PDB file of C-alpha atoms in Angstrom:
ATOM      1  CA  MET A   1      -2.615  -1.106  30.565  1.00 84.00           C
ATOM      2  CA  PRO A   2      -2.892   2.224  29.181  1.00 92.00           C
ATOM      3  CA  ASN A   3      -3.753   3.200  25.785  1.00 93.00           C
ATOM      4  CA  ASP A   4       0.539   3.860  24.396  1.00 93.00           C
ATOM      5  CA  ARG A   5      -0.636   3.581  21.028  1.00 92.00           C
ATOM      6  CA  LEU A   6      -2.496   6.242  21.234  1.00 94.00           C
ATOM      7  CA  ARG A   7      -0.144   8.097  23.151  1.00 93.00           C
ATOM      8  CA  ASP A   8       2.080   7.630  20.402  1.00 94.00           C
ATOM      9  CA  ALA A   9       0.204   8.467  17.927  1.00 93.00           C
ATOM     10  CA  ILE A  10      -0.853  11.971  19.509  1.00 94.00           C
ATOM     11  CA  LEU A  11       2.500  13.140  20.100  1.00 94.00           C
ATOM     12  CA  ARG A  12       3.839  12.076  17.089  1.00 93.00           C
ATOM     13  CA  ASN A  13       2.167  14.564  15.660  1.00 93.00           C
ATOM     14  CA  GLY A  14       2.975  17.892  18.207  1.00 94.00           C
ATOM     15  CA  LEU A  15      -0.634  17.125  19.359  1.00 94.00           C
ATOM     16  CA  THR A  16      -1.648  16.939  23.773  1.00 94.00           C
ATOM     17  CA  PRO A  17      -4.650  15.573  25.487  1.00 94.00           C
ATOM     18  CA  VAL A  18      -5.977  19.474  25.113  1.00 95.00           C
ATOM     19  CA  ALA A  19      -5.243  19.578  21.833  1.00 94.00           C
ATOM     20  CA  VAL A  20      -7.207  16.921  20.876  1.00 95.00           C
ATOM     21  CA  ALA A  21      -9.876  17.404  23.387  1.00 95.00           C
ATOM     22  CA  GLU A  22     -10.639  21.143  21.787  1.00 94.00           C
ATOM     23  CA  ARG A  23     -11.150  20.040  18.704  1.00 93.00           C
ATOM     24  CA  ILE A  24     -13.233  17.341  18.685  1.00 93.00           C
ATOM     25  CA  GLY A  25     -15.244  18.899  21.551  1.00 93.00           C
ATOM     26  CA  VAL A  26     -15.009  17.183  24.906  1.00 94.00           C
ATOM     27  CA  ASP A  27     -13.320  17.181  27.966  1.00 94.00           C
ATOM     28  CA  ALA A  28      -9.467  17.192  28.147  1.00 93.00           C
ATOM     29  CA  LYS A  29      -9.410  14.611  31.690  1.00 94.00           C
ATOM     30  CA  THR A  30     -11.562  12.477  28.911  1.00 95.00           C
ATOM     31  CA  VAL A  31      -8.784  12.145  26.350  1.00 95.00           C
ATOM     32  CA  GLU A  32      -6.958  11.557  29.344  1.00 94.00           C
ATOM     33  CA  ARG A  33      -8.907   8.616  30.875  1.00 94.00           C
ATOM     34  CA  TRP A  34      -8.820   7.598  26.824  1.00 95.00           C
ATOM     35  CA  ILE A  35      -4.961   7.364  26.860  1.00 94.00           C
ATOM     36  CA  THR A  36      -4.356   6.299  30.743  1.00 94.00           C
ATOM     37  CA  GLN A  37      -7.153   3.612  31.567  1.00 93.00           C
ATOM     38  CA  ASN A  38      -7.335   2.631  27.700  1.00 91.00           C
ATOM     39  CA  ARG A  39     -10.786   3.407  27.846  1.00 92.00           C
ATOM     40  CA  THR A  40     -12.309   3.205  24.513  1.00 91.00           C
ATOM     41  CA  PRO A  41     -14.150   6.605  23.080  1.00 92.00           C
ATOM     42  CA  TYR A  42     -17.605   6.886  20.785  1.00 90.00           C
ATOM     43  CA  PRO A  43     -17.624   5.963  17.490  1.00 87.00           C
ATOM     44  CA  ARG A  44     -17.526   9.726  16.362  1.00 90.00           C
ATOM     45  CA  HIS A  45     -14.330  10.603  18.586  1.00 93.00           C
ATOM     46  CA  ARG A  46     -12.497   7.346  17.379  1.00 90.00           C
ATOM     47  CA  HIS A  47     -12.684   8.635  13.436  1.00 88.00           C
ATOM     48  CA  ALA A  48     -12.307  12.342  14.655  1.00 92.00           C
ATOM     49  CA  ILE A  49      -9.115  11.348  16.138  1.00 94.00           C
ATOM     50  CA  ALA A  50      -7.824   8.827  13.835  1.00 91.00           C
ATOM     51  CA  ALA A  51      -7.848  10.943  11.190  1.00 89.00           C
ATOM     52  CA  MET A  52      -6.178  13.390  13.080  1.00 93.00           C
ATOM     53  CA  VAL A  53      -3.253  12.004  14.059  1.00 92.00           C
ATOM     54  CA  ARG A  54      -3.378   9.604  10.713  1.00 87.00           C
ATOM     55  CA  GLU A  55      -3.525   6.197  11.692  1.00 87.00           C
ATOM     56  CA  ASP A  56      -6.446   3.492  11.491  1.00 83.00           C
ATOM     57  CA  VAL A  57      -8.949   2.707  13.901  1.00 84.00           C
ATOM     58  CA  PRO A  58      -8.348  -0.600  14.454  1.00 81.00           C
ATOM     59  CA  TYR A  59      -4.647  -0.084  14.965  1.00 83.00           C
ATOM     60  CA  LEU A  60      -5.524   2.466  17.711  1.00 89.00           C
ATOM     61  CA  TRP A  61      -7.994   0.169  18.965  1.00 87.00           C
ATOM     62  CA  PRO A  62      -7.980  -3.102  18.347  1.00 81.00           C
ATOM     63  CA  GLU A  63     -10.948  -4.185  20.120  1.00 80.00           C
ATOM     64  CA  ALA A  64     -13.448  -1.683  18.756  1.00 76.00           C
ATOM     65  CA  VAL A  65     -14.116  -2.952  15.523  1.00 70.00           C
ATOM     66  CA  THR A  66     -15.317  -6.400  15.537  1.00 71.00           C
ATOM     67  CA  PRO A  67     -14.802  -8.906  12.190  1.00 70.00           C
ATOM     68  CA  GLU A  68     -18.050  -8.721  11.364  1.00 73.00           C
ATOM     69  CA  ARG A  69     -17.840  -5.322  11.537  1.00 71.00           C
ATOM     70  CA  ALA A  70     -14.186  -4.588  10.085  1.00 69.00           C
ATOM     71  CA  SER A  71     -15.440  -7.003   6.877  1.00 69.00           C
ATOM     72  CA  LYS A  72     -18.102  -5.315   6.263  1.00 73.00           C
ATOM     73  CA  ILE A  73     -16.488  -2.298   5.442  1.00 74.00           C
ATOM     74  CA  GLY A  74     -14.112  -3.840   3.322  1.00 71.00           C
ATOM     75  CA  GLN A  75     -16.879  -4.740   1.547  1.00 79.00           C
ATOM     76  CA  SER A  76     -17.625  -1.068   1.052  1.00 85.00           C
ATOM     77  CA  GLU A  77     -13.592  -0.579   0.083  1.00 91.00           C
ATOM     78  CA  MET A  78     -13.463  -1.852  -3.021  1.00 89.00           C
ATOM     79  CA  VAL A  79     -14.927   1.118  -5.679  1.00 93.00           C
ATOM     80  CA  GLN A  80     -14.347  -1.241  -9.213  1.00 94.00           C
ATOM     81  CA  LEU A  81     -13.844  -4.565  -9.777  1.00 95.00           C
ATOM     82  CA  TYR A  82     -12.585  -5.283 -13.704  1.00 96.00           C
ATOM     83  CA  SER A  83     -12.556  -8.718 -14.744  1.00 95.00           C
ATOM     84  CA  ARG A  84      -8.962  -8.577 -16.421  1.00 94.00           C
ATOM     85  CA  ARG A  85      -5.901  -5.604 -15.869  1.00 94.00           C
ATOM     86  CA  SER A  86      -5.963  -4.685 -19.730  1.00 91.00           C
ATOM     87  CA  SER A  87      -9.565  -3.321 -18.447  1.00 94.00           C
ATOM     88  CA  VAL A  88      -8.407  -0.934 -16.315  1.00 95.00           C
ATOM     89  CA  PRO A  89      -8.458   2.729 -18.459  1.00 94.00           C
ATOM     90  CA  ASN A  90      -5.192   4.451 -18.674  1.00 92.00           C
ATOM     91  CA  ASP A  91      -6.105   7.498 -17.439  1.00 93.00           C
ATOM     92  CA  LEU A  92      -6.882   5.617 -14.386  1.00 96.00           C
ATOM     93  CA  TRP A  93      -3.141   4.470 -13.486  1.00 96.00           C
ATOM     94  CA  ARG A  94      -1.910   8.118 -14.320  1.00 94.00           C
ATOM     95  CA  ARG A  95      -4.412   9.738 -12.000  1.00 95.00           C
ATOM     96  CA  LEU A  96      -3.596   7.715  -9.054  1.00 97.00           C
ATOM     97  CA  ILE A  97      -0.332   8.305  -9.667  1.00 96.00           C
ATOM     98  CA  GLU A  98      -0.243  11.948 -10.278  1.00 94.00           C
ATOM     99  CA  ARG A  99      -2.273  12.131  -7.683  1.00 95.00           C
ATOM    100  CA  ALA A 100      -0.173  10.511  -5.032  1.00 96.00           C
ATOM    101  CA  GLU A 101       0.853  12.432  -1.984  1.00 95.00           C
ATOM    102  CA  GLN A 102       2.269  10.446   0.089  1.00 94.00           C
ATOM    103  CA  ARG A 103       3.458   6.684  -1.766  1.00 96.00           C
ATOM    104  CA  ILE A 104       3.564   5.439  -4.411  1.00 97.00           C
ATOM    105  CA  ASP A 105       3.819   1.100  -4.118  1.00 97.00           C
ATOM    106  CA  VAL A 106       4.610  -1.286  -6.717  1.00 97.00           C
ATOM    107  CA  LEU A 107       4.853  -4.296  -5.893  1.00 97.00           C
ATOM    108  CA  ALA A 108       5.480  -7.149  -9.449  1.00 95.00           C
ATOM    109  CA  TYR A 109       7.465  -9.277 -11.038  1.00 92.00           C
ATOM    110  CA  ALA A 110       8.285  -7.356 -14.448  1.00 93.00           C
ATOM    111  CA  GLY A 111       5.000  -4.699 -14.379  1.00 93.00           C
ATOM    112  CA  LEU A 112       6.758  -3.345 -17.221  1.00 93.00           C
ATOM    113  CA  PHE A 113       3.877  -2.627 -19.102  1.00 94.00           C
ATOM    114  CA  LEU A 114       3.651   0.085 -16.349  1.00 94.00           C
ATOM    115  CA  VAL A 115       6.049   2.247 -18.226  1.00 94.00           C
ATOM    116  CA  GLU A 116       5.865   0.472 -21.487  1.00 92.00           C
ATOM    117  CA  GLN A 117       2.425   2.541 -21.782  1.00 91.00           C
ATOM    118  CA  ASP A 118       3.232   5.732 -20.024  1.00 92.00           C
ATOM    119  CA  PRO A 119       6.913   6.511 -21.089  1.00 90.00           C
ATOM    120  CA  MET A 120       7.359   9.345 -18.903  1.00 94.00           C
ATOM    121  CA  LEU A 121       6.484   7.030 -15.742  1.00 95.00           C
ATOM    122  CA  VAL A 122      10.106   7.050 -14.967  1.00 96.00           C
ATOM    123  CA  ASP A 123      10.505  10.785 -15.030  1.00 96.00           C
ATOM    124  CA  VAL A 124       7.149  11.052 -12.942  1.00 96.00           C
ATOM    125  CA  LEU A 125       8.275   8.840 -10.149  1.00 97.00           C
ATOM    126  CA  ARG A 126      12.155  10.968  -9.821  1.00 96.00           C
ATOM    127  CA  GLN A 127       9.806  14.172  -9.539  1.00 96.00           C
ATOM    128  CA  LYS A 128       7.962  12.728  -6.922  1.00 97.00           C
ATOM    129  CA  GLY A 129      10.099  11.486  -4.939  1.00 96.00           C
ATOM    130  CA  LEU A 130      12.325  15.338  -5.269  1.00 96.00           C
ATOM    131  CA  ASP A 131       8.199  16.663  -3.964  1.00 96.00           C
ATOM    132  CA  GLY A 132       8.536  14.673  -0.933  1.00 96.00           C
ATOM    133  CA  VAL A 133       7.268  11.101  -2.020  1.00 96.00           C
ATOM    134  CA  THR A 134       8.261   7.797  -1.079  1.00 96.00           C
ATOM    135  CA  VAL A 135       8.676   5.393  -4.254  1.00 97.00           C
ATOM    136  CA  ASN A 136       8.825   1.759  -3.615  1.00 97.00           C
ATOM    137  CA  ILE A 137       8.738  -0.174  -6.340  1.00 96.00           C
ATOM    138  CA  LEU A 138      10.041  -3.900  -6.108  1.00 96.00           C
ATOM    139  CA  LEU A 139      10.212  -5.882  -9.193  1.00 95.00           C
ATOM    140  CA  GLY A 140      11.598 -10.033  -8.977  1.00 92.00           C
ATOM    141  CA  ASP A 141      14.744 -11.171  -8.815  1.00 92.00           C
ATOM    142  CA  PRO A 142      15.875 -12.043 -12.040  1.00 91.00           C
ATOM    143  CA  THR A 143      17.853 -14.596 -10.962  1.00 89.00           C
ATOM    144  CA  SER A 144      15.538 -16.465  -8.143  1.00 87.00           C
ATOM    145  CA  ALA A 145      13.585 -20.268  -8.908  1.00 84.00           C
ATOM    146  CA  ALA A 146       9.948 -18.476  -7.966  1.00 83.00           C
ATOM    147  CA  ILE A 147      10.820 -16.244 -11.530  1.00 85.00           C
ATOM    148  CA  GLU A 148      11.531 -19.579 -13.966  1.00 83.00           C
ATOM    149  CA  ARG A 149       8.585 -20.926 -11.848  1.00 84.00           C
ATOM    150  CA  ARG A 150       5.697 -18.271 -13.168  1.00 82.00           C
ATOM    151  CA  SER A 151       7.019 -18.303 -16.327  1.00 80.00           C
ATOM    152  CA  VAL A 152       6.615 -22.007 -16.730  1.00 82.00           C
ATOM    153  CA  GLU A 153       2.879 -22.009 -15.203  1.00 79.00           C
ATOM    154  CA  GLU A 154       2.492 -19.161 -18.113  1.00 76.00           C
ATOM    155  CA  GLY A 155       3.832 -21.285 -21.124  1.00 77.00           C
ATOM    156  CA  ALA A 156       6.629 -19.013 -21.531  1.00 75.00           C
ATOM    157  CA  PRO A 157      10.391 -20.163 -19.698  1.00 80.00           C
ATOM    158  CA  GLY A 158      12.289 -17.516 -19.151  1.00 81.00           C
ATOM    159  CA  VAL A 159      10.263 -14.614 -20.624  1.00 86.00           C
ATOM    160  CA  MET A 160       8.894 -13.627 -17.289  1.00 87.00           C
ATOM    161  CA  ALA A 161      12.794 -13.187 -16.280  1.00 90.00           C
ATOM    162  CA  ALA A 162      14.040 -11.198 -19.479  1.00 92.00           C
ATOM    163  CA  LYS A 163      10.494  -9.027 -18.603  1.00 92.00           C
ATOM    164  CA  ILE A 164      12.315  -7.895 -15.774  1.00 93.00           C
ATOM    165  CA  ARG A 165      16.236  -7.441 -17.034  1.00 93.00           C
ATOM    166  CA  GLN A 166      14.388  -5.304 -19.841  1.00 94.00           C
ATOM    167  CA  VAL A 167      12.732  -3.228 -16.614  1.00 94.00           C
ATOM    168  CA  GLN A 168      15.858  -2.707 -15.187  1.00 94.00           C
ATOM    169  CA  GLY A 169      16.723  -0.299 -18.252  1.00 93.00           C
ATOM    170  CA  TYR A 170      13.962   1.877 -17.144  1.00 94.00           C
ATOM    171  CA  TYR A 171      14.487   2.254 -13.081  1.00 95.00           C
ATOM    172  CA  LYS A 172      17.891   2.040 -13.218  1.00 93.00           C
ATOM    173  CA  ARG A 173      17.495   5.063 -14.122  1.00 93.00           C
ATOM    174  CA  LEU A 174      16.334   5.873 -10.975  1.00 94.00           C
ATOM    175  CA  ASP A 175      19.271   5.198  -8.876  1.00 91.00           C
ATOM    176  CA  ASP A 176      20.194   8.512  -7.983  1.00 90.00           C
ATOM    177  CA  ALA A 177      16.543   9.606  -7.480  1.00 93.00           C
ATOM    178  CA  PRO A 178      15.724  10.811  -3.788  1.00 95.00           C
ATOM    179  CA  GLY A 179      12.791   9.084  -1.787  1.00 95.00           C
ATOM    180  CA  VAL A 180      12.869   6.358  -4.244  1.00 96.00           C
ATOM    181  CA  ASN A 181      14.028   2.667  -3.895  1.00 95.00           C
ATOM    182  CA  VAL A 182      14.200   0.196  -6.421  1.00 95.00           C
ATOM    183  CA  LEU A 183      14.099  -3.712  -4.554  1.00 95.00           C
ATOM    184  CA  TYR A 184      14.318  -6.802  -5.664  1.00 94.00           C
ATOM    185  CA  HIS A 185      12.552 -10.200  -3.940  1.00 93.00           C
ATOM    186  CA  ASP A 186      12.192 -13.581  -4.542  1.00 88.00           C
ATOM    187  CA  THR A 187       8.819 -13.685  -3.263  1.00 88.00           C
ATOM    188  CA  THR A 188       5.929 -16.419  -4.956  1.00 85.00           C
ATOM    189  CA  LEU A 189       3.384 -13.750  -5.284  1.00 88.00           C
ATOM    190  CA  TYR A 190      -0.112 -14.076  -5.209  1.00 90.00           C
ATOM    191  CA  ASN A 191      -1.403 -10.428  -6.363  1.00 94.00           C
ATOM    192  CA  SER A 192       0.402  -7.478  -7.971  1.00 96.00           C
ATOM    193  CA  ILE A 193       0.323  -4.636  -5.748  1.00 97.00           C
ATOM    194  CA  TYR A 194      -0.052  -1.322  -6.745  1.00 98.00           C
ATOM    195  CA  ARG A 195      -0.627   1.297  -4.266  1.00 97.00           C
ATOM    196  CA  PHE A 196      -0.902   5.193  -4.340  1.00 97.00           C
ATOM    197  CA  ASP A 197      -1.795   7.155  -0.862  1.00 95.00           C
ATOM    198  CA  ASP A 198      -5.154   6.080   0.141  1.00 93.00           C
ATOM    199  CA  GLU A 199      -5.943   4.010  -3.412  1.00 96.00           C
ATOM    200  CA  MET A 200      -4.770   0.323  -4.593  1.00 97.00           C
ATOM    201  CA  LEU A 201      -5.250  -1.734  -7.303  1.00 98.00           C
ATOM    202  CA  VAL A 202      -4.676  -5.476  -6.800  1.00 97.00           C
ATOM    203  CA  ASN A 203      -4.079  -7.222 -10.000  1.00 97.00           C
ATOM    204  CA  MET A 204      -5.272 -10.681  -8.925  1.00 95.00           C
ATOM    205  CA  HIS A 205      -2.698 -14.036  -9.671  1.00 90.00           C
ATOM    206  CA  VAL A 206      -4.220 -16.884 -11.835  1.00 88.00           C
ATOM    207  CA  LEU A 207      -2.697 -20.297 -12.467  1.00 84.00           C
ATOM    208  CA  GLY A 208      -2.252 -20.444 -16.315  1.00 79.00           C
ATOM    209  CA  PHE A 209      -2.867 -16.788 -17.031  1.00 84.00           C
ATOM    210  CA  PRO A 210      -0.493 -14.178 -17.219  1.00 83.00           C
ATOM    211  CA  ALA A 211      -1.397 -10.834 -15.439  1.00 87.00           C
ATOM    212  CA  PRO A 212      -3.609  -8.683 -18.514  1.00 88.00           C
ATOM    213  CA  HIS A 213      -5.836 -11.769 -18.144  1.00 90.00           C
ATOM    214  CA  ALA A 214      -6.036 -11.869 -14.785  1.00 94.00           C
ATOM    215  CA  PRO A 215      -8.832  -9.601 -12.876  1.00 96.00           C
ATOM    216  CA  VAL A 216      -8.148  -6.130 -10.728  1.00 97.00           C
ATOM    217  CA  MET A 217      -9.614  -4.959  -7.644  1.00 96.00           C
ATOM    218  CA  HIS A 218      -9.386  -0.901  -6.731  1.00 97.00           C
ATOM    219  CA  LEU A 219      -9.541  -0.769  -3.244  1.00 96.00           C
ATOM    220  CA  ARG A 220      -9.968   3.288  -0.984  1.00 93.00           C
ATOM    221  CA  LYS A 221      -8.748   2.997   2.312  1.00 90.00           C
ATOM    222  CA  LEU A 222     -12.064   3.301   4.961  1.00 82.00           C
ATOM    223  CA  ASN A 223     -10.826   3.670   8.080  1.00 75.00           C
ATOM    224  CA  GLY A 224     -12.013   1.179  10.166  1.00 72.00           C
ATOM    225  CA  GLY A 225     -11.433  -1.842   7.001  1.00 77.00           C
ATOM    226  CA  ASP A 226      -9.674  -4.985   6.527  1.00 80.00           C
ATOM    227  CA  LEU A 227      -9.647  -5.553   2.836  1.00 87.00           C
ATOM    228  CA  PHE A 228      -7.428  -3.098   1.956  1.00 92.00           C
ATOM    229  CA  ARG A 229      -4.815  -2.804   5.082  1.00 87.00           C
ATOM    230  CA  THR A 230      -4.409  -7.117   4.140  1.00 90.00           C
ATOM    231  CA  TYR A 231      -3.002  -6.074   0.988  1.00 94.00           C
ATOM    232  CA  SER A 232      -0.733  -3.616   2.288  1.00 93.00           C
ATOM    233  CA  ASP A 233       0.411  -5.365   4.476  1.00 92.00           C
ATOM    234  CA  SER A 234       1.040  -7.709   2.730  1.00 93.00           C
ATOM    235  CA  PHE A 235       3.575  -5.240   0.575  1.00 94.00           C
ATOM    236  CA  ASP A 236       4.879  -4.344   4.004  1.00 93.00           C
ATOM    237  CA  ARG A 237       5.973  -8.001   4.220  1.00 92.00           C
ATOM    238  CA  VAL A 238       8.026  -8.050   0.938  1.00 93.00           C
ATOM    239  CA  VAL A 239       9.519  -4.859   1.492  1.00 93.00           C
ATOM    240  CA  LEU A 240      10.953  -6.527   4.726  1.00 90.00           C
ATOM    241  CA  ALA A 241      12.741  -9.751   2.862  1.00 86.00           C
ATOM    242  CA  SER A 242      13.951  -7.760  -0.539  1.00 90.00           C
ATOM    243  CA  LYS A 243      17.326  -6.719  -1.301  1.00 86.00           C
ATOM    244  CA  ARG A 244      19.186  -4.165  -2.809  1.00 85.00           C
ATOM    245  CA  ARG A 245      20.732  -6.366  -5.722  1.00 83.00           C
ATOM    246  CA  PRO A 246      19.699 -10.050  -7.955  1.00 83.00           C
ATOM    247  CA  GLY A 247      21.198 -12.658  -6.366  1.00 68.00           C
ATOM    248  CA  ASP A 248      21.941 -10.263  -2.517  1.00 74.00           C
ATOM    249  CA  GLU A 249      20.939 -12.437   0.656  1.00 69.00           C
ATOM    250  CA  VAL A 250      18.540 -10.935   3.263  1.00 57.00           C
ATOM    251  CA  ALA A 251      19.905  -9.932   5.410  1.00 50.00           C
ATOM    252  CA  ALA A 252      18.963 -11.229   9.169  1.00 43.00           C
TER     253      ALA A 252
END
């Protein structure tokens, strides 16, 4: 079977097998065999091609990275572990947002602290959208049972829905912003996810503890790792189950 993922990635980036071969220093026929016969390149070539076409090695060659190796790489993806979200430096949030060039993803119930700690955040996100960055903000649906359940678990019934409605007032200013999507979900979250290109802050949810008092992992994506990809895939699944307005039904 041919490697259709590799073929598509090469063409999608405006390349040819000859161009790929020239860049990594192999014969063009070798690249053709990687595509048509689904042969697996040496690791150094896999990584070079993956970087060239902006894809992950496991996506292009699913069998090339063993689970054991992916797990080991995943351990190296953790930059820092903070015992609680309130310990994450404000300048780290600011740096990650400002440096993002491709995507900014926010998955939370409310995430009110983001706009509270940076009054200019909404303006920054609007400018990011204008600059071509895709911004996806996923908030909890304040009308959903999952939101009230979370409030009850934290010992403050009704508070989470109130926080979401408060943060809506800020993000309302992004309704007409190009490249910016504010969506709503009714998913039971096990983590809040904040992604900035190839870096991510994952705020774990702990029963009975508000998010500011729960741990945060700072992750940086590595080719072949599985930790960053796990949370990235989780975010994408919630996007598919999200809606434009609170209370809307998700289209089948």
